[in-house]
mmCIF file of C-alpha atoms in Angstrom:
data_model
loop_
_atom_site.group_PDB
_atom_site.id
_atom_site.type_symbol
_atom_site.label_atom_id
_atom_site.label_comp_id
_atom_site.label_asym_id
_atom_site.label_seq_id
_atom_site.Cartn_x
_atom_site.Cartn_y
_atom_site.Cartn_z
ATOM 1 C CA UNK D 83 50.483 215.424 19.878
ATOM 2 C CA UNK D 84 50.097 211.474 19.332
ATOM 3 C CA UNK D 85 46.996 209.907 19.411
ATOM 4 C CA UNK D 86 46.037 206.095 20.470
ATOM 5 C CA UNK D 87 42.310 204.703 19.536
ATOM 6 C CA UNK D 88 41.624 201.719 19.833
ATOM 7 C CA UNK D 89 38.795 201.211 16.709
ATOM 8 C CA UNK D 90 37.387 197.396 16.981
ATOM 9 C CA UNK D 91 40.420 195.293 15.871
ATOM 10 C CA UNK D 92 43.060 197.430 14.715
ATOM 11 C CA UNK D 93 44.679 200.328 16.380
ATOM 12 C CA UNK D 94 45.312 203.886 15.187
ATOM 13 C CA UNK D 95 47.905 206.069 15.988
ATOM 14 C CA UNK D 96 48.588 209.077 14.272
ATOM 15 C CA UNK D 97 50.678 212.311 14.538
ATOM 16 C CA UNK D 98 47.905 215.401 15.236
ATOM 17 C CA UNK D 99 49.024 218.706 16.634
ATOM 18 C CA UNK D 100 46.376 220.769 19.018
ATOM 19 C CA UNK D 101 44.946 223.069 16.294
ATOM 20 C CA UNK D 102 43.992 220.340 14.258
ATOM 21 C CA UNK D 103 41.015 218.756 17.326
ATOM 22 C CA UNK D 104 37.999 220.401 16.670
ATOM 23 C CA UNK D 105 34.928 219.680 17.485
ATOM 24 C CA UNK D 106 32.401 217.307 14.693
ATOM 25 C CA UNK D 107 29.419 219.315 14.244
ATOM 26 C CA UNK D 108 26.339 216.595 15.365
ATOM 27 C CA UNK D 109 24.889 215.975 12.101
ATOM 28 C CA UNK D 110 27.441 216.591 9.246
ATOM 29 C CA UNK D 111 29.268 213.858 7.333
ATOM 30 C CA UNK D 112 32.379 213.142 5.737
ATOM 31 C CA UNK D 113 33.487 212.491 2.569
ATOM 32 C CA UNK D 114 37.319 210.551 2.673
ATOM 33 C CA UNK D 115 37.216 209.850 -0.835
ATOM 34 C CA UNK D 116 35.642 211.335 -4.097
ATOM 35 C CA UNK D 117 34.254 208.497 -6.902
ATOM 36 C CA UNK D 118 32.121 208.573 -8.943
ATOM 37 C CA UNK D 119 30.566 204.995 -9.758
ATOM 38 C CA UNK D 120 29.748 204.389 -5.907
ATOM 39 C CA UNK D 121 29.337 205.561 -2.759
ATOM 40 C CA UNK D 122 31.024 202.706 0.024
ATOM 41 C CA UNK D 123 28.546 204.584 3.357
ATOM 42 C CA UNK D 124 31.575 203.143 6.395
ATOM 43 C CA UNK D 125 30.368 203.560 9.479
ATOM 44 C CA UNK D 126 32.675 203.613 12.757
ATOM 45 C CA UNK D 127 36.526 201.800 12.067
ATOM 46 C CA UNK D 128 35.462 200.462 8.768
ATOM 47 C CA UNK D 129 36.235 203.207 7.512
ATOM 48 C CA UNK D 130 39.842 202.675 7.444
ATOM 49 C CA UNK D 131 38.730 199.473 5.380
ATOM 50 C CA UNK D 132 36.438 201.301 2.849
ATOM 51 C CA UNK D 133 39.704 203.424 2.343
ATOM 52 C CA UNK D 134 41.462 200.946 1.781
ATOM 53 C CA UNK D 135 39.803 199.506 -0.389
ATOM 54 C CA UNK D 136 38.699 202.536 -2.865
ATOM 55 C CA UNK D 137 42.675 202.312 -2.979
ATOM 56 C CA UNK D 138 42.932 198.611 -4.515
ATOM 57 C CA UNK D 139 39.690 199.121 -6.723
ATOM 58 C CA UNK D 140 41.225 202.790 -8.054
ATOM 59 C CA UNK D 141 42.663 200.938 -11.436
ATOM 60 C CA UNK D 142 38.919 199.642 -12.152
ATOM 61 C CA UNK D 143 36.412 202.030 -9.758
ATOM 62 C CA UNK D 144 36.671 204.932 -9.238
ATOM 63 C CA UNK D 145 34.870 204.641 -5.152
ATOM 64 C CA UNK D 146 33.582 207.257 -3.213
ATOM 65 C CA UNK D 147 33.731 206.636 0.503
ATOM 66 C CA UNK D 148 31.312 208.881 3.308
ATOM 67 C CA UNK D 149 31.585 208.697 6.970
ATOM 68 C CA UNK D 150 28.449 209.552 8.668
ATOM 69 C CA UNK D 151 29.860 210.521 11.214
ATOM 70 C CA UNK D 152 27.211 210.596 13.545
ATOM 71 C CA UNK D 153 23.895 208.259 13.191
ATOM 72 C CA UNK D 154 21.509 210.131 14.794
ATOM 73 C CA UNK D 155 21.039 212.425 13.804
ATOM 74 C CA UNK D 156 22.287 211.315 10.007
ATOM 75 C CA UNK D 157 23.195 213.479 7.389
ATOM 76 C CA UNK D 158 20.799 212.675 4.015
ATOM 77 C CA UNK D 159 21.810 215.168 1.969
ATOM 78 C CA UNK D 160 25.417 214.612 2.415
ATOM 79 C CA UNK D 161 24.046 211.124 1.520
ATOM 80 C CA UNK D 162 21.927 211.690 -2.134
ATOM 81 C CA UNK D 163 24.955 214.057 -2.999
ATOM 82 C CA UNK D 164 27.148 211.926 -2.989
ATOM 83 C CA UNK D 165 24.484 209.497 -4.490
ATOM 84 C CA UNK D 166 23.142 211.840 -7.814
ATOM 85 C CA UNK D 167 26.830 211.236 -8.711
ATOM 86 C CA UNK D 168 27.150 207.605 -8.132
ATOM 87 C CA UNK D 169 23.979 205.466 -8.209
ATOM 88 C CA UNK D 170 25.508 203.247 -6.627
ATOM 89 C CA UNK D 171 25.328 202.737 -2.536
ATOM 90 C CA UNK D 172 27.090 199.938 -1.074
ATOM 91 C CA UNK D 173 26.716 200.421 3.326
ATOM 92 C CA UNK D 174 29.549 197.931 5.583
ATOM 93 C CA UNK D 175 28.707 198.292 9.561
ATOM 94 C CA UNK D 176 30.133 195.831 12.566
ATOM 95 C CA UNK D 177 26.341 195.109 13.587
ATOM 96 C CA UNK D 178 24.408 193.135 13.375
ATOM 97 C CA UNK D 179 22.436 192.775 9.410
ATOM 98 C CA UNK D 180 19.328 192.654 11.292
ATOM 99 C CA UNK D 181 17.057 196.137 11.881
ATOM 100 C CA UNK D 182 20.682 197.836 12.097
ATOM 101 C CA UNK D 183 21.371 200.839 11.127
ATOM 102 C CA UNK D 184 22.937 199.454 7.522
ATOM 103 C CA UNK D 185 19.621 198.342 6.970
ATOM 104 C CA UNK D 186 18.605 202.651 7.660
ATOM 105 C CA UNK D 187 20.086 203.799 5.303
ATOM 106 C CA UNK D 188 19.242 201.264 2.181
ATOM 107 C CA UNK D 189 16.009 201.529 2.811
ATOM 108 C CA UNK D 190 16.088 205.263 2.885
ATOM 109 C CA UNK D 191 18.162 205.772 -0.071
ATOM 110 C CA UNK D 192 15.996 203.524 -1.839
ATOM 111 C CA UNK D 193 12.858 205.351 -1.286
ATOM 112 C CA UNK D 194 13.168 208.578 -0.975
ATOM 113 C CA UNK D 195 16.701 209.141 -3.782
ATOM 114 C CA UNK D 196 17.917 208.081 -7.665
ATOM 115 C CA UNK D 197 19.753 204.769 -7.598
ATOM 116 C CA UNK D 198 20.824 202.761 -10.581
ATOM 117 C CA UNK D 199 21.776 199.705 -8.902
ATOM 118 C CA UNK D 200 20.558 198.075 -6.317
ATOM 119 C CA UNK D 201 22.341 199.184 -2.089
ATOM 120 C CA UNK D 202 23.360 196.565 -0.981
ATOM 121 C CA UNK D 203 24.969 195.985 2.906
ATOM 122 C CA UNK D 204 28.187 194.153 4.349
ATOM 123 C CA UNK D 205 27.400 193.142 7.835
ATOM 124 C CA UNK D 206 27.461 190.742 10.767
ATOM 125 C CA UNK D 207 25.212 187.924 10.509
ATOM 126 C CA UNK D 208 21.990 187.684 12.591
ATOM 127 C CA UNK D 209 22.499 186.142 15.598
ATOM 128 C CA UNK D 210 26.163 185.540 15.878
ATOM 129 C CA UNK D 211 26.726 185.281 20.033
ATOM 130 C CA UNK D 212 30.433 186.623 20.334
ATOM 131 C CA UNK D 213 30.660 187.012 24.247
ATOM 132 C CA UNK D 214 34.774 187.267 24.830
ATOM 133 C CA UNK D 215 36.137 185.083 22.175
ATOM 134 C CA UNK D 216 38.262 187.957 20.284
ATOM 135 C CA UNK D 217 39.140 185.393 17.415
ATOM 136 C CA UNK D 218 35.751 184.684 16.417
ATOM 137 C CA UNK D 219 34.450 188.837 16.925
ATOM 138 C CA UNK D 220 37.646 189.305 14.329
ATOM 139 C CA UNK D 221 35.809 186.296 12.602
ATOM 140 C CA UNK D 222 32.548 188.254 11.901
ATOM 141 C CA UNK D 223 33.331 190.637 11.525
ATOM 142 C CA UNK D 224 33.016 192.737 7.770
ATOM 143 C CA UNK D 225 36.188 192.136 5.207
ATOM 144 C CA UNK D 226 37.600 193.710 3.148
ATOM 145 C CA UNK D 227 37.337 190.843 0.727
ATOM 146 C CA UNK D 228 33.639 190.840 0.938
ATOM 147 C CA UNK D 229 33.465 194.889 0.624
ATOM 148 C CA UNK D 230 35.474 194.584 -3.124
ATOM 149 C CA UNK D 231 33.583 192.311 -3.910
ATOM 150 C CA UNK D 232 30.221 193.865 -3.234
ATOM 151 C CA UNK D 233 31.619 196.902 -4.648
ATOM 152 C CA UNK D 234 32.208 195.267 -8.048
ATOM 153 C CA UNK D 235 28.875 193.799 -7.913
ATOM 154 C CA UNK D 236 27.427 196.488 -7.786
ATOM 155 C CA UNK D 237 28.725 198.367 -10.478
ATOM 156 C CA UNK D 238 28.354 195.572 -12.800
ATOM 157 C CA UNK D 239 24.640 195.267 -11.493
ATOM 158 C CA UNK D 240 23.936 199.184 -12.856
#
């Protein structure tokens, strides 16, 4: 069976065996790629970008790609376990910077978890009204380059 899912500006097409389609338990995160230098929490379709950046930086940095899968309930225990290994956090979210999930993840991690460097987030800018202009939507999405630059900055700062 072929599963086609439009995700943001891209479309993901994968072959899936019927037995592979299992329910995702609420509040259970998934580490798509283990790492030791920095944890990247990627929300939604940005998991694909985070995996691509982790591959791109593999010779410089060991990136753990953390997919929360559900935002409420959020798997804080899994994030704490990831940060216990890496001590560094970058969150990438396709929402506005202020009052978004990225801000909540950074605040909770800073308050309750051990970090060796200041956490960072990559989001859309605040106040951007998109309407129905696909080109503007694409231009405002968090980019792979911004993620790569931020990962390297966080690793160097701690």
